[in-house]
mmCIF file of C-alpha atoms in Angstrom:
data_model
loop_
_atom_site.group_PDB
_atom_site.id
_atom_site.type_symbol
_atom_site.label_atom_id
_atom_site.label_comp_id
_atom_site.label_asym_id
_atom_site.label_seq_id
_atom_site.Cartn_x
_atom_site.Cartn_y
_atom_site.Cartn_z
ATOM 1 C CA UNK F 28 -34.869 -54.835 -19.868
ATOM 2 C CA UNK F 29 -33.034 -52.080 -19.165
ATOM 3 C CA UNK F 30 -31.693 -49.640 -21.334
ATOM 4 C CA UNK F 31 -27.770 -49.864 -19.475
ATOM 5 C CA UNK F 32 -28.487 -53.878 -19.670
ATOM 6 C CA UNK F 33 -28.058 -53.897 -23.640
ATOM 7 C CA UNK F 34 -25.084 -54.187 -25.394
ATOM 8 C CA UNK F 35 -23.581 -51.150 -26.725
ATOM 9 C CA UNK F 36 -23.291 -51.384 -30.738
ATOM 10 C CA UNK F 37 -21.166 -47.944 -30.836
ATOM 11 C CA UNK F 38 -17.779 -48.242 -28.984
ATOM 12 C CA UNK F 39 -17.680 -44.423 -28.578
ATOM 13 C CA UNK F 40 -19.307 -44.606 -24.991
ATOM 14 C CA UNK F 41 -18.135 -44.195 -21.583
ATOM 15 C CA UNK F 42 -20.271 -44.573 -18.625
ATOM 16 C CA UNK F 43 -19.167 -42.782 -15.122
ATOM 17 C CA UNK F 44 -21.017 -40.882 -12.479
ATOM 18 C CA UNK F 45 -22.538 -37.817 -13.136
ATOM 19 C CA UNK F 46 -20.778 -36.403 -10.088
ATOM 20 C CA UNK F 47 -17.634 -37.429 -11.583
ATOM 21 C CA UNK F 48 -18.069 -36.154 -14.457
ATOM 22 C CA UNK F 49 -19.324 -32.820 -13.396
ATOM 23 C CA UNK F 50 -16.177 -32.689 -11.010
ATOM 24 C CA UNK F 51 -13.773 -33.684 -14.493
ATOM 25 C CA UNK F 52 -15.043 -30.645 -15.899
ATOM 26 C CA UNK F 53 -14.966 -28.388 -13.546
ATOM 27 C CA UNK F 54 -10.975 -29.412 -12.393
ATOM 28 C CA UNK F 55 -10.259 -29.642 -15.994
ATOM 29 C CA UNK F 56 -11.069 -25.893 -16.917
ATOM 30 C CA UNK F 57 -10.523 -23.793 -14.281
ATOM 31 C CA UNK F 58 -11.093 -20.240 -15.124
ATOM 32 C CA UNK F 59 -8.554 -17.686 -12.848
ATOM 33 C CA UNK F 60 -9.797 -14.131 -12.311
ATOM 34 C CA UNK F 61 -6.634 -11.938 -14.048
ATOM 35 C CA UNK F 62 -5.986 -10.581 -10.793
ATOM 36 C CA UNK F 63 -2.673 -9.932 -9.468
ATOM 37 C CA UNK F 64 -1.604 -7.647 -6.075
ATOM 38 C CA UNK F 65 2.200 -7.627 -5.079
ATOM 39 C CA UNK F 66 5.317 -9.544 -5.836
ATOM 40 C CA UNK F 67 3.562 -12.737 -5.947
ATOM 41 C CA UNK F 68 1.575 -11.580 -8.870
ATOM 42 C CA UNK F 69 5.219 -11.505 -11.001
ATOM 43 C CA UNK F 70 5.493 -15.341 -10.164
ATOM 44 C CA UNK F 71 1.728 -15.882 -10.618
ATOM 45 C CA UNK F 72 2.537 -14.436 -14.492
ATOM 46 C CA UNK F 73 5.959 -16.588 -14.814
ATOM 47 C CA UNK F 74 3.562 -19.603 -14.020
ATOM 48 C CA UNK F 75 1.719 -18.691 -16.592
ATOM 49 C CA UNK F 76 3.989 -17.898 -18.755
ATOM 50 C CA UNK F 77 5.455 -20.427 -21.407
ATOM 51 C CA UNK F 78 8.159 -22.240 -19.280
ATOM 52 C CA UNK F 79 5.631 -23.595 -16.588
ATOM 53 C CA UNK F 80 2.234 -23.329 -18.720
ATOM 54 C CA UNK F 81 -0.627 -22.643 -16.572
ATOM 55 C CA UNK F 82 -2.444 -23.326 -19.181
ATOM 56 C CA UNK F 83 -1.874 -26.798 -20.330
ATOM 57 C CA UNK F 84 -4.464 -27.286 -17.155
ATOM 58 C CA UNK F 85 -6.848 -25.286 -18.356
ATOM 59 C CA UNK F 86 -6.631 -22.794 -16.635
ATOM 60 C CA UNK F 87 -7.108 -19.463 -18.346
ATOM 61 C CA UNK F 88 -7.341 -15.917 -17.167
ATOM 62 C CA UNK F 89 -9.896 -14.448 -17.621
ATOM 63 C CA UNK F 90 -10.712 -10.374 -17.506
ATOM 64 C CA UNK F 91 -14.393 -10.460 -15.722
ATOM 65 C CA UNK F 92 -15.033 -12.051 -12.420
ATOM 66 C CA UNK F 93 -18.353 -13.152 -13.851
ATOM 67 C CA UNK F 94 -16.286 -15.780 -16.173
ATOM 68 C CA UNK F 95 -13.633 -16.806 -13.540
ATOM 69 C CA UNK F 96 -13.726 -19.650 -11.481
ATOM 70 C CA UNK F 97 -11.318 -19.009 -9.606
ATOM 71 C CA UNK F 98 -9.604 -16.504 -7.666
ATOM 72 C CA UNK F 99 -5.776 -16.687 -6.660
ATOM 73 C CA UNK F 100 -4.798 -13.636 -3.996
ATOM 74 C CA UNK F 101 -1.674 -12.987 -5.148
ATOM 75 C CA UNK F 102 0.065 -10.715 -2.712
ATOM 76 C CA UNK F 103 -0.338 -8.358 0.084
ATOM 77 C CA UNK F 104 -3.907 -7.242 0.762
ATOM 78 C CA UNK F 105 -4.302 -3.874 1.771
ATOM 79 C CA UNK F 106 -7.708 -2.671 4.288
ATOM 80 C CA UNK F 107 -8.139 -0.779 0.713
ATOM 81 C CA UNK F 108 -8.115 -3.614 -1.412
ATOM 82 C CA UNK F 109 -9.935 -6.270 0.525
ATOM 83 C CA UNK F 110 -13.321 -5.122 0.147
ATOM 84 C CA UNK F 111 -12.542 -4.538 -3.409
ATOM 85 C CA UNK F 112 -11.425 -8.309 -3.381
ATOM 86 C CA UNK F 113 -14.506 -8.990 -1.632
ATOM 87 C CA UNK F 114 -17.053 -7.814 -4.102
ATOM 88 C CA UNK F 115 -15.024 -9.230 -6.753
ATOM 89 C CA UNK F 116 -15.574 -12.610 -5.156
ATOM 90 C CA UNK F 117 -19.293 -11.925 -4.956
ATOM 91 C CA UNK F 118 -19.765 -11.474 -8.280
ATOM 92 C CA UNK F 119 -18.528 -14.834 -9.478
ATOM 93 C CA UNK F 120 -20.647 -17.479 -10.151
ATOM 94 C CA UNK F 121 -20.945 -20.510 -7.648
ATOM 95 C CA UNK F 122 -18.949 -22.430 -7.590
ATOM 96 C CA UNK F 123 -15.951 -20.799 -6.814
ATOM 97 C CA UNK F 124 -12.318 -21.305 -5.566
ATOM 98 C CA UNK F 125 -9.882 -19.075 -4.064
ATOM 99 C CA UNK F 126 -5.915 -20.114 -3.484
ATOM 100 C CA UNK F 127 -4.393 -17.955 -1.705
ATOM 101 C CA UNK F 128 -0.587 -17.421 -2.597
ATOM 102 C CA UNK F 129 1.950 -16.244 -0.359
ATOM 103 C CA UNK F 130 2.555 -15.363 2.985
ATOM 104 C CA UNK F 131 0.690 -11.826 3.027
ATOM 105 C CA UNK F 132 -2.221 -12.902 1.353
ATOM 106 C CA UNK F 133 -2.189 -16.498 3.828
ATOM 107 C CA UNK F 134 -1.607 -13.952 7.485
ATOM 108 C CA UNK F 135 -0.009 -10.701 6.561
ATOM 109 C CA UNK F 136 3.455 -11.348 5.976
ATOM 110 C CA UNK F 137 6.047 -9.473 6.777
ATOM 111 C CA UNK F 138 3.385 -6.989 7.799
ATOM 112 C CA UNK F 139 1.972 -8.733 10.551
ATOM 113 C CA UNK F 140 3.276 -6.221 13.703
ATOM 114 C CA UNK F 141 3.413 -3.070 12.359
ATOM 115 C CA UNK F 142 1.165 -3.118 9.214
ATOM 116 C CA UNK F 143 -1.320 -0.734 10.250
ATOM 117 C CA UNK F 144 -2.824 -0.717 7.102
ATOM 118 C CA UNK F 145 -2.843 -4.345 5.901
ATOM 119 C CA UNK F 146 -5.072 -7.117 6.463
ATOM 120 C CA UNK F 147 -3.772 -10.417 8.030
ATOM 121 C CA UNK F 148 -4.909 -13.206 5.847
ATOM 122 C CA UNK F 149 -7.327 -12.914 2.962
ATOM 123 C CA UNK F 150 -9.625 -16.019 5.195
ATOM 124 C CA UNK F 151 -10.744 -12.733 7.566
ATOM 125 C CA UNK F 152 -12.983 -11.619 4.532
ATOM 126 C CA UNK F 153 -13.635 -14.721 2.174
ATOM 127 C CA UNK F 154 -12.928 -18.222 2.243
ATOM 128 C CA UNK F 155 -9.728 -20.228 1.282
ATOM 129 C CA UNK F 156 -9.833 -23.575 -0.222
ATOM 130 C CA UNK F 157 -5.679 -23.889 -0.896
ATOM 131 C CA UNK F 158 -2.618 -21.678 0.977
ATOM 132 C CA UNK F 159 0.489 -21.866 -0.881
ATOM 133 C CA UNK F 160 2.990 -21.213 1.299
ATOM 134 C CA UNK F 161 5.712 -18.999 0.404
ATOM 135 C CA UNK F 162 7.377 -15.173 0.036
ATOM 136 C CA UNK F 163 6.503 -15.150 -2.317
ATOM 137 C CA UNK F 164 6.316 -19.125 -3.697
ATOM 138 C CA UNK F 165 7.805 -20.221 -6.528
ATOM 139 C CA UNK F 166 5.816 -20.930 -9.940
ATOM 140 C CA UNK F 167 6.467 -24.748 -9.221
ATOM 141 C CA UNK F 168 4.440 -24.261 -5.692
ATOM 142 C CA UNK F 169 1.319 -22.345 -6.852
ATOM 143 C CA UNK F 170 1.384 -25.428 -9.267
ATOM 144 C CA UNK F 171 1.251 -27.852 -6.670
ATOM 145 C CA UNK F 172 -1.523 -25.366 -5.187
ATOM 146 C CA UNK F 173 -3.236 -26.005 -8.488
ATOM 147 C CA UNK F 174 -3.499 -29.390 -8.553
ATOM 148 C CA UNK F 175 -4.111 -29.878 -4.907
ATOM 149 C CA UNK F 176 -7.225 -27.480 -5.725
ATOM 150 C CA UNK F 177 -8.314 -29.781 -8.692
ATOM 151 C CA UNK F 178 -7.659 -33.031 -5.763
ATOM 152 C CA UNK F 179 -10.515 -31.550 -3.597
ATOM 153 C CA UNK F 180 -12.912 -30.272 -6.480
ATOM 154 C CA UNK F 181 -12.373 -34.319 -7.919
ATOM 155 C CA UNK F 182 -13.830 -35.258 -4.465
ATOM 156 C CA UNK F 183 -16.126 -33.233 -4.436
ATOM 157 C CA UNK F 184 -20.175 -34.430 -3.666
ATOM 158 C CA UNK F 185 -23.120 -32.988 -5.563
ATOM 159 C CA UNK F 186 -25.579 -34.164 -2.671
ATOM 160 C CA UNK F 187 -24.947 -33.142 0.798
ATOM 161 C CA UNK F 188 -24.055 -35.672 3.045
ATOM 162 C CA UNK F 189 -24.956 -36.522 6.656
ATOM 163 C CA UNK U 18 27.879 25.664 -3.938
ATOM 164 C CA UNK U 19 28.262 24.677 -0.811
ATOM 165 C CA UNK U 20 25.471 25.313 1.415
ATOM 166 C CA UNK U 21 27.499 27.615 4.211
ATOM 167 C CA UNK U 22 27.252 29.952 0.583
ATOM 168 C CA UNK U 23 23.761 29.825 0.348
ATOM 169 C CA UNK U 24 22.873 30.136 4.105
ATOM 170 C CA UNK U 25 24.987 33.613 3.946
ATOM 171 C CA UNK U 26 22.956 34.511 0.209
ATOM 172 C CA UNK U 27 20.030 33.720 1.973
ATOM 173 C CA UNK U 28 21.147 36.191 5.302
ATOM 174 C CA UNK U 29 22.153 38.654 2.997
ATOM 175 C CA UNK U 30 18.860 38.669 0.777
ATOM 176 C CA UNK U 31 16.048 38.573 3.958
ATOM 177 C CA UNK U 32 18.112 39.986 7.173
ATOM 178 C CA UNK U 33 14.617 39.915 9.003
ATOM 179 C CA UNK U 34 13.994 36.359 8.696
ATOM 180 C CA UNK U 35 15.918 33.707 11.368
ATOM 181 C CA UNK U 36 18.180 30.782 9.763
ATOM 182 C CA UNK U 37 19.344 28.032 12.210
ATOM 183 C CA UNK U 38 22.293 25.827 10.595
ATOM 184 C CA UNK U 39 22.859 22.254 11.474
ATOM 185 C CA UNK U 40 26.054 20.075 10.647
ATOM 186 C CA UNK U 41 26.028 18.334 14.033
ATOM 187 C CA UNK U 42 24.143 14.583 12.839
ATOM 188 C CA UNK U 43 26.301 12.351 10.977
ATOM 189 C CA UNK U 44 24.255 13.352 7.888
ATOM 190 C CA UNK U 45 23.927 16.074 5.071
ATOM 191 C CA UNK U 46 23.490 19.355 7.102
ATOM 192 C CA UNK U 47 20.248 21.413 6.846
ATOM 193 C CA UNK U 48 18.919 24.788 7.637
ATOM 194 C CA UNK U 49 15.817 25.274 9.636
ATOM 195 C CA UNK U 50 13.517 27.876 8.801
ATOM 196 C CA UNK U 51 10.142 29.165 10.018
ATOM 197 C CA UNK U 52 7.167 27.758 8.252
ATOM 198 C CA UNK U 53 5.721 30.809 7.613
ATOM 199 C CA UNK U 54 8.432 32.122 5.620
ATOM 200 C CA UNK U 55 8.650 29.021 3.696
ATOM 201 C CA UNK U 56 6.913 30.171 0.387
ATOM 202 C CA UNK U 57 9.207 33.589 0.337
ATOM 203 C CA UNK U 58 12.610 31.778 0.766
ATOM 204 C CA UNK U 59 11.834 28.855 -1.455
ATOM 205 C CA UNK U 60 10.432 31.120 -4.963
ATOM 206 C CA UNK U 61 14.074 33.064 -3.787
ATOM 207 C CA UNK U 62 15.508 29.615 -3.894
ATOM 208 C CA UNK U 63 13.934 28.483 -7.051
ATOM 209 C CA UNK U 64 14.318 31.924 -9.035
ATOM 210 C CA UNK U 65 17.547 33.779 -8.088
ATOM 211 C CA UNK U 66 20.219 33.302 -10.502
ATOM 212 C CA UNK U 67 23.026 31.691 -8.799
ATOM 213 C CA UNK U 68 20.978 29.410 -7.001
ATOM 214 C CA UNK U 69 17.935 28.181 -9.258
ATOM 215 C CA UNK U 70 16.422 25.267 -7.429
ATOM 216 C CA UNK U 71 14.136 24.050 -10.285
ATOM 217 C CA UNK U 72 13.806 20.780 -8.708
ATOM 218 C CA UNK U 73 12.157 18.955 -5.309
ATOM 219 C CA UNK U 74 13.455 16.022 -4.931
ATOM 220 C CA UNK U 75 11.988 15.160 -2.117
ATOM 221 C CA UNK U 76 9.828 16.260 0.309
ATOM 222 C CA UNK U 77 9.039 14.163 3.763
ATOM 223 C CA UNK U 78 7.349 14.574 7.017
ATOM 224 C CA UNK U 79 9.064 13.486 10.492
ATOM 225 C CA UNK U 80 7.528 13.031 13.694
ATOM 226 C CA UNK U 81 10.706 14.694 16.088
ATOM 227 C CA UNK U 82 8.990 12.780 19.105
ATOM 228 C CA UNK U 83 10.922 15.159 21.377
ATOM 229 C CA UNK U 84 8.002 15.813 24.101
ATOM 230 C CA UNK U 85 9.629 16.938 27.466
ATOM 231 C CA UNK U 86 8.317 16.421 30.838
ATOM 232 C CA UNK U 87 7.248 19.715 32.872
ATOM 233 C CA UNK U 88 4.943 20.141 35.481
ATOM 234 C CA UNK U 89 2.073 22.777 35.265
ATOM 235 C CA UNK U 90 0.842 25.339 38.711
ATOM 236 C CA UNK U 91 -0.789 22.130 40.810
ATOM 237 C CA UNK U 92 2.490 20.132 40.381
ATOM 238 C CA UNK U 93 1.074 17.829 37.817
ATOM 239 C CA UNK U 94 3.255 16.264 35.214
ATOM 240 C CA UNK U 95 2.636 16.759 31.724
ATOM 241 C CA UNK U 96 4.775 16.171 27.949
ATOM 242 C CA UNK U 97 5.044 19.928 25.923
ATOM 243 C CA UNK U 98 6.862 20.708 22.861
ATOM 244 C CA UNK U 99 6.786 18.059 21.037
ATOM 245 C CA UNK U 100 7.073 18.920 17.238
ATOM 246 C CA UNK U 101 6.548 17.863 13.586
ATOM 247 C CA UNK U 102 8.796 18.783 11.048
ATOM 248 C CA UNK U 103 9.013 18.889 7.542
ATOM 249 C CA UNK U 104 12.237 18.110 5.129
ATOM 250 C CA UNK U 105 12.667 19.463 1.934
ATOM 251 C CA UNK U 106 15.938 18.328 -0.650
ATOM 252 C CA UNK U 107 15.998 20.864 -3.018
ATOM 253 C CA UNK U 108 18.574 20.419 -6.257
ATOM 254 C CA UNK U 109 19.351 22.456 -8.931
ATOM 255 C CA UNK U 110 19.713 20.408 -12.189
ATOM 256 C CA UNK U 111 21.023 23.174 -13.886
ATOM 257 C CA UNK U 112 24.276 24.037 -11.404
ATOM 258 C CA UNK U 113 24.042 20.354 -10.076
ATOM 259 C CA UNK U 114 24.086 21.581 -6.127
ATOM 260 C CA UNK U 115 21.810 20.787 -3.336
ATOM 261 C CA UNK U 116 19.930 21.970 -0.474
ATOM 262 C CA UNK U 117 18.267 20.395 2.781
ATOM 263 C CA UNK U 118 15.137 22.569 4.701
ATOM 264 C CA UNK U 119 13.940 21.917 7.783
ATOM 265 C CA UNK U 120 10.581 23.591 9.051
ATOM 266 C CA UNK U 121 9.142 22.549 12.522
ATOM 267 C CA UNK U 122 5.555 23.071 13.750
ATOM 268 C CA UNK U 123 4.152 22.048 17.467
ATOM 269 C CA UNK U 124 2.152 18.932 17.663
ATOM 270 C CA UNK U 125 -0.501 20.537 18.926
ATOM 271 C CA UNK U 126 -1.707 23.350 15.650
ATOM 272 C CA UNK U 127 1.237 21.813 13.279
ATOM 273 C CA UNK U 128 0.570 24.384 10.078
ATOM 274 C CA UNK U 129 3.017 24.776 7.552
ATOM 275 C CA UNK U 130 3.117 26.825 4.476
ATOM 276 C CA UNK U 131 2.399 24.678 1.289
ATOM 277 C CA UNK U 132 5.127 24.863 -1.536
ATOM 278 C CA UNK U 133 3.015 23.541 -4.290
ATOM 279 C CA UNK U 134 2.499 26.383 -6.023
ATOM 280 C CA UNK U 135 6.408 26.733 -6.598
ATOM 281 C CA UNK U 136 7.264 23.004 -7.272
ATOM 282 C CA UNK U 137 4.035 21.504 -8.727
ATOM 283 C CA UNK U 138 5.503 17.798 -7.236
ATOM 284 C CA UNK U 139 4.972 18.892 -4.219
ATOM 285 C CA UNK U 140 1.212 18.704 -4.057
ATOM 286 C CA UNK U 141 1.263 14.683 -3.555
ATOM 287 C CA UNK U 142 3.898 15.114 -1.133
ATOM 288 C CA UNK U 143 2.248 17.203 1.287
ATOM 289 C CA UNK U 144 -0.870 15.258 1.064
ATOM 290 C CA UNK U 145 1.235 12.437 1.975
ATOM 291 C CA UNK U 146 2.892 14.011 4.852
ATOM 292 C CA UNK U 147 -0.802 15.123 6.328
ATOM 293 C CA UNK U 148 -1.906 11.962 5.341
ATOM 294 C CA UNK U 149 0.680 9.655 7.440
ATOM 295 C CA UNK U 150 1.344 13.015 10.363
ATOM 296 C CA UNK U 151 -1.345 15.239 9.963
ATOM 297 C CA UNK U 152 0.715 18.480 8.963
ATOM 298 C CA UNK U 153 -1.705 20.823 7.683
ATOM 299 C CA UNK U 154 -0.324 22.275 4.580
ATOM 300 C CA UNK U 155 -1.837 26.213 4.317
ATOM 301 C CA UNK U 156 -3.155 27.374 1.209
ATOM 302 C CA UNK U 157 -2.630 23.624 -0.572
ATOM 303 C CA UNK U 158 -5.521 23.612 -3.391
ATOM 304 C CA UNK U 159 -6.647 19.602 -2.523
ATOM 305 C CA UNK U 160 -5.271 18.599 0.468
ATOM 306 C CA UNK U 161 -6.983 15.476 1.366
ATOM 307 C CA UNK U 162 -5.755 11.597 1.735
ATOM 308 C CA UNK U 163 -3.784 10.292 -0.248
ATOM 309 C CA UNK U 164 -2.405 6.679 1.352
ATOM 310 C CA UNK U 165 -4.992 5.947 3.675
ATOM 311 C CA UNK U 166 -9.355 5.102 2.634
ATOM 312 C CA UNK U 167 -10.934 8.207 2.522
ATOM 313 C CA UNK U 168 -13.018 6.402 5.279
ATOM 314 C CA UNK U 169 -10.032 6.045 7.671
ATOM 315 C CA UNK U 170 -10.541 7.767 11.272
ATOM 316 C CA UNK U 171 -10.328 11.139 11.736
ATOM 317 C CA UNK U 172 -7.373 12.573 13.692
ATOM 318 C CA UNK U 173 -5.899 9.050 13.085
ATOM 319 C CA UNK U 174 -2.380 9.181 11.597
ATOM 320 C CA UNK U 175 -0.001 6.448 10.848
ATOM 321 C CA UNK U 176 3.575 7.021 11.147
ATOM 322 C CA UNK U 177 3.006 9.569 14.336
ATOM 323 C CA UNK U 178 5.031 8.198 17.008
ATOM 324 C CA UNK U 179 1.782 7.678 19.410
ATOM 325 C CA UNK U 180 -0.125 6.149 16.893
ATOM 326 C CA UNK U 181 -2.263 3.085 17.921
ATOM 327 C CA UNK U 182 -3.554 0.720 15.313
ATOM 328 C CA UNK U 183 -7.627 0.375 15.616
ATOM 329 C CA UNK U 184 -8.920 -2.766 16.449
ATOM 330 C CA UNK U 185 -11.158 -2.546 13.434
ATOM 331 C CA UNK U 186 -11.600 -0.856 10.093
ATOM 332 C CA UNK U 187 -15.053 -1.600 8.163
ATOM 333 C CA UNK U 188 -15.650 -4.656 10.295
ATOM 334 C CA UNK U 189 -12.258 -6.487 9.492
ATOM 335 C CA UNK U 190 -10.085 -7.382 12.243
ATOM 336 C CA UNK U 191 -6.596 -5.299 11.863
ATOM 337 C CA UNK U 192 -4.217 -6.548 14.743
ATOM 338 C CA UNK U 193 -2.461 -10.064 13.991
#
């Protein structure tokens, strides 16, 4: 007989797919790199801030990109800046996430014909999992950025698929 | 002071040098000096008494974009005397009066005195101004980017009138 066949004696368990459960945890504490650029970066900190609680989905800053899960662009990325971004991104640990907030960080912005010296969308040097559109977008839409993130990590499959 | 007094202080205090005055534009008038007598007028500015200009407010470069068409021996067209200038607002915190400078170099060797060693604040200025034009500031002690990578082209400046943006920079893709 098998061991799942018996009846449990302690009420304390659960059972559920390891892939679920894997995906729970992950969704349930994401870890943002402390990372802000422009003006989105002042609505990225009044999301985290105590009226709209980032935290309360566990999602904490945090100060190395070796701890972070993941990475919100917050602003307008300069030619400078994104291969500072870039290494940043390298040296998290798989997996990783990156929203991208705002309109500069999704294709340039307001910069996109004359901004010699910015880059038009983030997605030219890493990849994006969420845009949140916006200039820049409220704390209520990098929310809804959030949890449309924590949607596609819950789907997520351990084992590739054909 | 109005600044018809100190054009004629300055006329009266260097009767070699040339002072053009200009009231014409819509905006605060200037006077346009040579850049090589920059560093001369401007410690006379800054130290003399009645004037004391202990403060640089500002300090920009333009590109004038005024390139006119002539045509050389064999008949061929060709654009010439096109120039780069340089604004200075001066104030004097002290006596609470202003001053506008205008210098003007061609395109082609545009040199221009540096004023950092009489306002210290000018330093990131100018390296700003070469940095976005390309005006070479003489005897500035670090006069390298400022804006721009340290990486970014040579002979490539921004806010020049001409100025195309590269295709790439490091391997990213610049143009929308």
């Amino acid at each position: 007989m098998s061991f799942l066949d018996q009846e449990f004696t302690d009420n304390n368990i659960v059972i559920t797919k390891s892939e679920d459960l894997l995906n729970w945890a992950r969704l349930s504490s994401l870890w943002q790199l402390s990372f802000g650029l422009a003006c989105c970066a002042i609505e990225m900190m009044a999301t985290s801030a105590s009226h709209y609680d980032f935290d309360r989905f566990g999602v904490i800053p945090r100060p190395s990109p070796r701890q972070a899960d993941v990475i919100l662009i917050s602003g307008t990325v300069t030619l400078k800046m994104a291969t500072r971004i870039k290494r940043l991104y390298e040296q998290m640990p798989d997996p990783k996430y990156i929203i991208s907030m705002g309109s500069c960080a999704n294709c340039g912005g307001p910069y996109w014909e004359h901004g010699y010296h910015v880059l038009k969308g983030i997605d030219r040097v890493i990849p994006v999992d969420v845009y949140v559109p916006g200039c820049p977008p409220r704390p209520e839409a990098l929310l809804e950025g959030l949890l449309k993130l924590q949607e596609k990590i819950r789907n997520e499959r351990l084992r590739k698929t054909a | 002071m109005s600044v018809e007094e100190i054009l004629e202080i300055l006329k009266n205090k260097f009767p070699n040098f040339s002072f053009n005055f200009d009231n014409s534009l819509p905006v605060d008038s200037y006077i346009i000096i040579d850049p090589i007598q920059l560093p001369e007028i401007c410690t006379f500015l800054r130290d003399d008494e009645k004037l004391q200009f202990d403060n640089l407010m500002n300090l920009s470069g333009v590109d004038d974009n005024n390139a006119k068409k002539e045509k050389d021996e064999n008949g061929n067209e060709k654009l010439v005397g096109r120039t780069l200038s340089v604004y200075y607002h001066l104030e004097s915190m002290k006596l609470n009066h202003k001053l506008n400078l205008k210098v003007s170099a061609p395109i082609e060797k545009p040199e221009v005195e540096s004023v950092e060693s009489i306002w210290k604040c000018a330093d990131w200025h100018e390296r700003e101004a070469f940095d976005m034009f390309g005006i070479k500031f003489l005897n500035h002690p670090n006069l390298i980017r400022i804006l721009m990578p340290y990486d970014w082209e040579e002979g490539s400046y921004p806010l020049r009138k001409d100025f195309e943006t590269p295709e790439y920079y490091n391997g990213m893709k610049i143009p929308y």
